[in-house]
Coordinates of C-alpha atoms and ligand atoms in Angstrom, one line a residue:
M1 CA -4.9 41.0 -8.2
Q2 CA -7.1 39.5 -5.5
F3 CA -7.6 36.5 -7.9
T4 CA -3.7 35.9 -8.1
T5 CA -3.2 36.0 -4.3
I6 CA -6.1 33.7 -3.5
A7 CA -5.4 31.3 -6.2
L8 CA -1.7 31.0 -5.1
S9 CA -2.5 30.6 -1.5
A10 CA -4.9 27.9 -2.5
L11 CA -2.3 26.1 -4.4
S12 CA 0.2 26.3 -1.7
V13 CA -2.4 24.9 0.9
S14 CA -3.1 22.1 -1.7
S15 CA 0.6 21.1 -2.2
A16 CA 1.2 21.0 1.5
L17 CA -1.6 18.6 1.9
A18 CA -0.5 16.3 -0.9
T19 CA -0.2 12.7 0.1
T20 CA 2.3 10.2 -1.3
V21 CA 0.5 6.8 -2.3
H22 CA 2.6 3.9 -3.1
V23 CA 0.8 1.3 -5.2
V24 CA 1.4 -2.4 -4.9
K25 CA 0.0 -4.9 -7.3
V26 CA -1.2 -8.1 -5.4
G27 CA -0.7 -11.1 -7.7
S28 CA -1.2 -10.7 -11.5
A29 CA -3.7 -11.7 -14.2
N30 CA -1.1 -14.2 -15.3
G31 CA -1.2 -16.0 -12.0
T32 CA 2.3 -15.0 -10.7
L33 CA 2.3 -15.3 -7.0
A34 CA 4.0 -12.0 -5.8
Y35 CA 3.6 -8.5 -4.8
S36 CA 4.9 -5.9 -7.1
P37 CA 7.0 -4.2 -6.0
N38 CA 7.9 -6.6 -3.1
S39 CA 10.0 -4.0 -1.2
L40 CA 9.4 -0.2 -0.8
V41 CA 10.3 2.6 1.3
A42 CA 7.5 4.8 2.8
A43 CA 7.7 7.6 5.2
A44 CA 5.2 8.2 8.1
G45 CA 2.2 9.7 6.6
D46 CA 2.4 7.8 3.3
M47 CA -0.4 5.7 2.1
V48 CA 0.3 2.2 0.5
Q49 CA -2.6 1.2 -1.8
F50 CA -2.7 -2.6 -2.7
Q51 CA -4.5 -3.4 -5.9
F52 CA -5.8 -7.0 -6.1
A53 CA -5.5 -9.0 -9.3
P54 CA -7.8 -11.8 -10.1
A55 CA -7.6 -14.9 -7.6
N56 CA -8.2 -14.5 -4.0
H57 CA -5.3 -13.0 -2.3
T58 CA -4.7 -11.1 1.0
V59 CA -2.3 -8.7 2.5
T60 CA -1.6 -9.9 6.1
Q61 CA 1.2 -8.6 8.5
S62 CA 3.6 -11.0 10.3
T63 CA 6.5 -10.7 12.3
F64 CA 9.9 -11.3 10.6
D65 CA 10.6 -14.5 12.6
Q66 CA 7.2 -16.1 12.0
P67 CA 6.3 -15.6 8.3
C68 CA 2.9 -16.8 7.1
Q69 CA 1.3 -16.2 10.6
P70 CA -0.6 -13.0 11.6
I71 CA 1.6 -10.7 13.8
S72 CA -1.2 -10.8 16.5
L73 CA -0.2 -14.4 17.2
H74 CA 3.4 -13.5 18.2
S75 CA 3.0 -9.9 19.6
N76 CA 0.5 -7.5 21.0
V77 CA 0.1 -5.8 17.7
T78 CA -3.1 -6.3 15.7
G79 CA -1.4 -5.7 12.5
V80 CA -2.7 -5.2 8.9
F81 CA -5.1 -7.8 7.3
S82 CA -7.1 -6.9 4.2
G83 CA -9.2 -9.9 4.3
F84 CA -9.6 -12.3 1.2
M85 CA -10.1 -10.3 -1.9
P86 CA -11.9 -12.7 -4.4
V87 CA -11.6 -11.3 -8.0
T88 CA -12.9 -13.0 -11.2
A89 CA -10.8 -12.9 -14.4
S90 CA -13.4 -10.8 -15.9
A91 CA -14.0 -8.4 -13.2
T92 CA -14.2 -4.7 -14.3
E93 CA -13.5 -3.5 -10.7
T94 CA -10.3 -4.1 -8.8
P95 CA -10.6 -4.1 -5.1
T96 CA -8.0 -2.1 -3.2
Y97 CA -6.8 -2.1 0.5
T98 CA -5.1 1.2 1.6
I99 CA -3.0 1.5 4.7
M100 CA -1.5 4.5 6.3
I101 CA 2.2 4.2 7.2
N102 CA 2.7 5.6 10.8
N103 CA 6.4 4.8 11.4
T104 CA 9.3 3.4 9.6
T105 CA 9.5 0.2 11.6
P106 CA 9.9 -2.7 8.9
M107 CA 6.5 -4.2 8.1
W108 CA 6.5 -7.8 6.9
L109 CA 3.6 -8.9 4.8
Y110 CA 2.4 -12.1 3.2
C111 CA -0.6 -13.6 1.3
S112 CA -2.7 -16.0 3.6
Q113 CA -4.2 -17.9 0.7
A114 CA -3.3 -21.6 0.4
S115 CA 0.5 -21.9 0.1
H116 CA 0.9 -18.4 -1.6
C117 CA 3.1 -17.3 1.5
Q118 CA 5.5 -20.2 0.9
K119 CA 5.5 -19.8 -2.9
G120 CA 6.9 -16.1 -2.7
M121 CA 3.9 -13.9 -2.0
T122 CA 5.7 -12.0 0.6
M123 CA 7.0 -8.4 0.9
V124 CA 8.3 -5.6 3.2
I125 CA 7.7 -2.1 3.7
N126 CA 10.9 -0.2 5.1
E127 CA 13.4 -3.0 5.2
N128 CA 16.2 -2.1 7.5
I129 CA 19.3 -4.2 7.1
K130 CA 21.5 -1.5 8.9
A131 CA 19.4 -2.2 12.1
N132 CA 19.9 -5.9 11.7
A133 CA 21.5 -7.5 8.6
S134 CA 19.7 -10.8 9.1
R135 CA 16.3 -9.2 8.5
S136 CA 16.4 -8.9 4.7
L137 CA 13.7 -9.6 2.4
E138 CA 15.6 -12.4 1.0
A139 CA 16.0 -14.0 4.4
F140 CA 12.3 -13.4 5.2
Q141 CA 11.4 -15.3 1.8
A142 CA 13.6 -18.1 2.6
L143 CA 12.1 -18.4 6.0
A144 CA 8.7 -18.2 4.5
K145 CA 9.5 -21.0 2.1
T146 CA 10.0 -23.5 4.9
A147 CA 6.8 -22.4 6.9
T148 CA 4.7 -25.3 7.9
V149 CA 1.4 -23.3 8.1
N150 CA -0.1 -20.3 6.3
L151 CA -2.8 -18.6 8.5
A152 CA -5.2 -15.7 8.0
A153 CA -6.1 -13.2 10.6
G154 CA -9.6 -12.9 12.2
S155 CA -11.1 -9.9 10.4
S156 CA -9.7 -7.0 8.3
S157 CA -7.8 -4.3 10.2
N158 CA -5.8 -1.2 10.0
G159 CA -6.7 -0.2 6.4
T160 CA -9.4 0.8 4.2
S161 CA -11.2 -1.2 1.5
G162 CA -12.1 0.4 -1.8
E163 CA -12.4 -0.3 -5.6
I164 CA -11.1 1.2 -8.6
S165 CA -11.9 0.6 -12.2
A166 CA -9.8 -2.5 -13.5
S167 CA -8.9 -0.7 -16.6
S168 CA -7.0 2.1 -14.5
T169 CA -4.9 -0.2 -12.8
G170 CA -2.6 -0.9 -15.9
S171 CA -2.2 -4.7 -15.1
S172 CA 0.0 -5.3 -18.2
S173 CA 2.3 -2.4 -17.5
S174 CA 5.8 -2.5 -15.7
P175 CA 5.8 -3.0 -12.0
S176 CA 6.8 0.6 -11.4
S177 CA 3.9 1.9 -13.1
T178 CA 2.0 4.3 -11.0
S179 CA -1.8 4.3 -10.9
S180 CA -3.3 7.0 -8.8
S181 CA -6.6 6.4 -7.3
S182 CA -8.3 6.6 -4.0
S183 CA -11.8 6.1 -2.7
S184 CA -12.5 9.9 -3.6
S185 CA -13.4 10.3 -7.2
S186 CA -12.0 13.9 -7.2
S187 CA -8.4 12.8 -6.5
S188 CA -6.2 13.2 -9.5
S189 CA -2.6 12.4 -10.2
S190 CA -0.4 15.4 -10.2
S191 CA 3.2 14.1 -10.1
S192 CA 5.3 11.2 -9.4
N193 CA 8.7 10.4 -7.8
S194 CA 10.8 7.5 -7.4
T195 CA 12.0 6.4 -4.0
A196 CA 15.6 5.3 -3.2
N197 CA 15.1 1.6 -4.2
G198 CA 13.2 2.5 -7.5
N199 CA 9.6 2.3 -6.5
A200 CA 7.1 4.7 -7.9
A201 CA 4.8 6.7 -6.0
T202 CA 2.0 9.1 -6.9
A203 CA 1.1 12.2 -5.3
I204 CA -2.6 12.7 -5.0
K205 CA -4.7 15.5 -3.6
P206 CA -7.4 14.2 -1.5
S207 CA -10.7 15.8 -0.9
E208 CA -8.8 19.1 -0.5
A209 CA -9.2 19.3 -4.3
L210 CA -12.9 20.5 -3.5
T211 CA -11.6 23.1 -1.2
L212 CA -9.2 24.2 -3.9
G213 CA -12.0 24.5 -6.3
G214 CA -14.0 26.5 -3.9
L215 CA -11.2 29.0 -3.4
L216 CA -10.6 29.4 -7.1
A217 CA -14.3 30.1 -7.5
L218 CA -14.1 32.5 -4.7
G219 CA -11.1 34.2 -6.5
V220 CA -12.8 34.5 -9.7
A221 CA -15.7 35.9 -8.0
L222 CA -13.7 38.8 -6.4
F223 CA -11.8 39.4 -9.6
L224 CA -14.8 39.9 -11.7
Ligands
LIG1 C1 3.2 -11.9 -15.1 O1 2.8 -10.5 -15.1 C2 3.7 -9.7 -14.3 C3 3.3 -8.2 -14.4 O2 1.8 -8.2 -13.9 C4 5.1 -9.8 -14.9 O3 6.0 -9.1 -14.2 C5 5.6 -11.3 -15.0 O4 6.7 -11.3 -15.8 C6 4.6 -12.1 -15.7 N1 4.9 -13.5 -15.7 C7 4.7 -14.4 -16.7 C8 5.3 -15.8 -16.3 O5 4.3 -14.1 -17.8
LIG2 C1 3.4 -4.4 23.4 O1 4.7 -5.1 23.4 C2 5.8 -4.2 23.5 C3 7.1 -5.1 23.3 O2 6.9 -6.3 23.0 C4 5.8 -3.3 24.7 O3 6.9 -2.4 24.8 C5 4.5 -2.6 24.8 O4 4.4 -1.9 26.0 C6 3.4 -3.6 24.7 N1 2.1 -2.7 24.6 C7 1.0 -3.0 25.3 C8 -0.1 -2.2 25.2 O5 1.0 -4.1 26.0
LIG3 C1 -11.2 -16.8 -0.8 O1 -10.5 -17.6 -0.1 C2 -10.9 -18.0 1.3 C3 -9.8 -18.7 2.0 O2 -9.4 -19.7 1.4 C4 -12.2 -18.7 1.2 O3 -12.8 -18.9 2.5 C5 -13.3 -17.9 0.3 O4 -14.5 -18.7 0.1 C6 -12.7 -17.7 -1.1 N1 -13.7 -16.8 -1.7 C7 -14.0 -17.1 -3.0 C8 -15.1 -16.4 -3.6 O5 -13.5 -18.1 -3.6
LIG4 C1 18.5 -9.9 14.2 O1 17.4 -10.7 13.8 C2 17.5 -12.0 13.9 C3 16.3 -12.6 13.2 O2 15.1 -12.1 13.6 C4 17.4 -12.3 15.4 O3 17.6 -13.7 15.6 C5 18.6 -11.5 16.0 O4 18.4 -11.6 17.5 C6 18.5 -10.1 15.8 N1 19.7 -9.4 16.2 C7 19.7 -8.5 17.0 C8 20.9 -7.8 17.6 O5 18.6 -8.0 17.5
LIG5 C1 -1.9 4.4 11.4 O1 -2.7 5.3 12.4 C2 -4.0 5.3 12.0 C3 -4.6 6.4 13.0 O2 -4.3 6.1 14.3 C4 -4.7 4.0 12.1 O3 -6.1 4.2 11.7 C5 -4.1 3.1 11.1 O4 -4.7 1.9 11.2 C6 -2.5 3.1 11.3 N1 -1.9 2.2 10.2 C7 -1.4 1.1 10.5 C8 -0.9 0.4 9.3 O5 -1.6 0.6 11.6
LIG6 C1 -5.1 -1.6 14.3 O1 -6.5 -2.3 14.3 C2 -6.8 -2.7 15.7 C3 -8.2 -3.4 15.6 O2 -9.1 -2.6 14.8 C4 -6.8 -1.4 16.6 O3 -7.1 -1.8 17.9 C5 -5.5 -0.7 16.6 O4 -5.4 0.5 17.3 C6 -5.0 -0.5 15.1 N1 -3.7 0.0 15.0 C7 -3.4 1.3 14.9 C8 -1.9 1.7 14.8 O5 -4.3 2.2 14.6
LIG7 C1 11.9 12.1 -4.6 O1 12.2 11.1 -3.7 C2 13.5 11.4 -3.3 C3 13.9 10.2 -2.4 O2 12.9 9.9 -1.4 C4 13.5 12.7 -2.5 O3 14.9 12.8 -2.0 C5 13.2 13.6 -3.3 O4 13.0 15.1 -2.6 C6 11.8 13.4 -4.0 N1 11.5 14.4 -5.1 C7 10.4 15.0 -5.0 C8 10.1 15.9 -6.2 O5 9.3 14.7 -4.2
LIG8 CU1 -2.2 -14.8 -2.7

């Protein structure tokens, strides 16, 4: 009886702490210059994990009006910058950069490498054309195409670097495939969901998984 009570309360604690992680593939082994997906809806508290395919890409935040330039050049916001992520074709590890979404203000992102920004390596988190119909991903990409420079930020900011096994990223699967992972090896995929615009997200339990294990062990001990 005690086992049941403790196990159930452990499970409810665990699900209350589950975090939604949206996975974005940065580039592709076939050389496609794009983020996949290039538009996603994320709530405050969600995480977005960028997984870098071979080449040497970045994730850099800009304003809407100045694509291909760090947001810090045009506002007092430092913004997200992953730094350059060189990956060889034969790499067995996929570098990741994971950011936490703190609000639903649209976040405009691009790759700072060469002319990747101009060539379509751009995306948005929380596009809001209801607030301003001009600020669509399509319009952002059209502006980026005509940008005369593509600049990187100074040093990485507002995210956390990591690495996952390349085989776990499913690089040849569909853009909406989910691949759960984080810096903590105890994380595991437990469920998935599709957001309004079709992006897949994965719920993971962070290090609380260890707490759950501890509580279950306690439950077993009391039961016996
Ligand atoms: C390259 O791979 C991506 C998936 O990673 C796929 O969506 C795209 O269609 C491929 N492009 C070409 C030209 O094969
Ligand atoms: C940053 O700029 C915004 C508007 O551009 C302003 O509301 C805010 O107070 C500024 N923050 C700081 C710390 O200067
Ligand atoms: C990645 O690209 C940056 C910017 O172009 C460059 O400075 C860096 O040397 C590149 N890294 C590798 C390993 O090619
Ligand atoms: C909507 O966005 C466009 C492009 O950034 C901008 O020029 C315009 O002033 C914005 N409109 C409003 C009402 O903020
Ligand atoms: C969100 O807030 C956390 C905590 O203040 C901060 O570490 C993180 O960099 C923020 N995320 C972004 C994308 O700015
Ligand atoms: C983003 O990073 C900068 C530089 O590290 C930091 O000053 C700023 O507070 C961070 N932004 C958020 C929302 O945490
Ligand atoms: C899945 O996402 C939709 C749209 O954001 C939401 O309404 C729904 O409650 C979610 N379902 C689950 C099981 O999280
Ligand atoms: Cu790139």
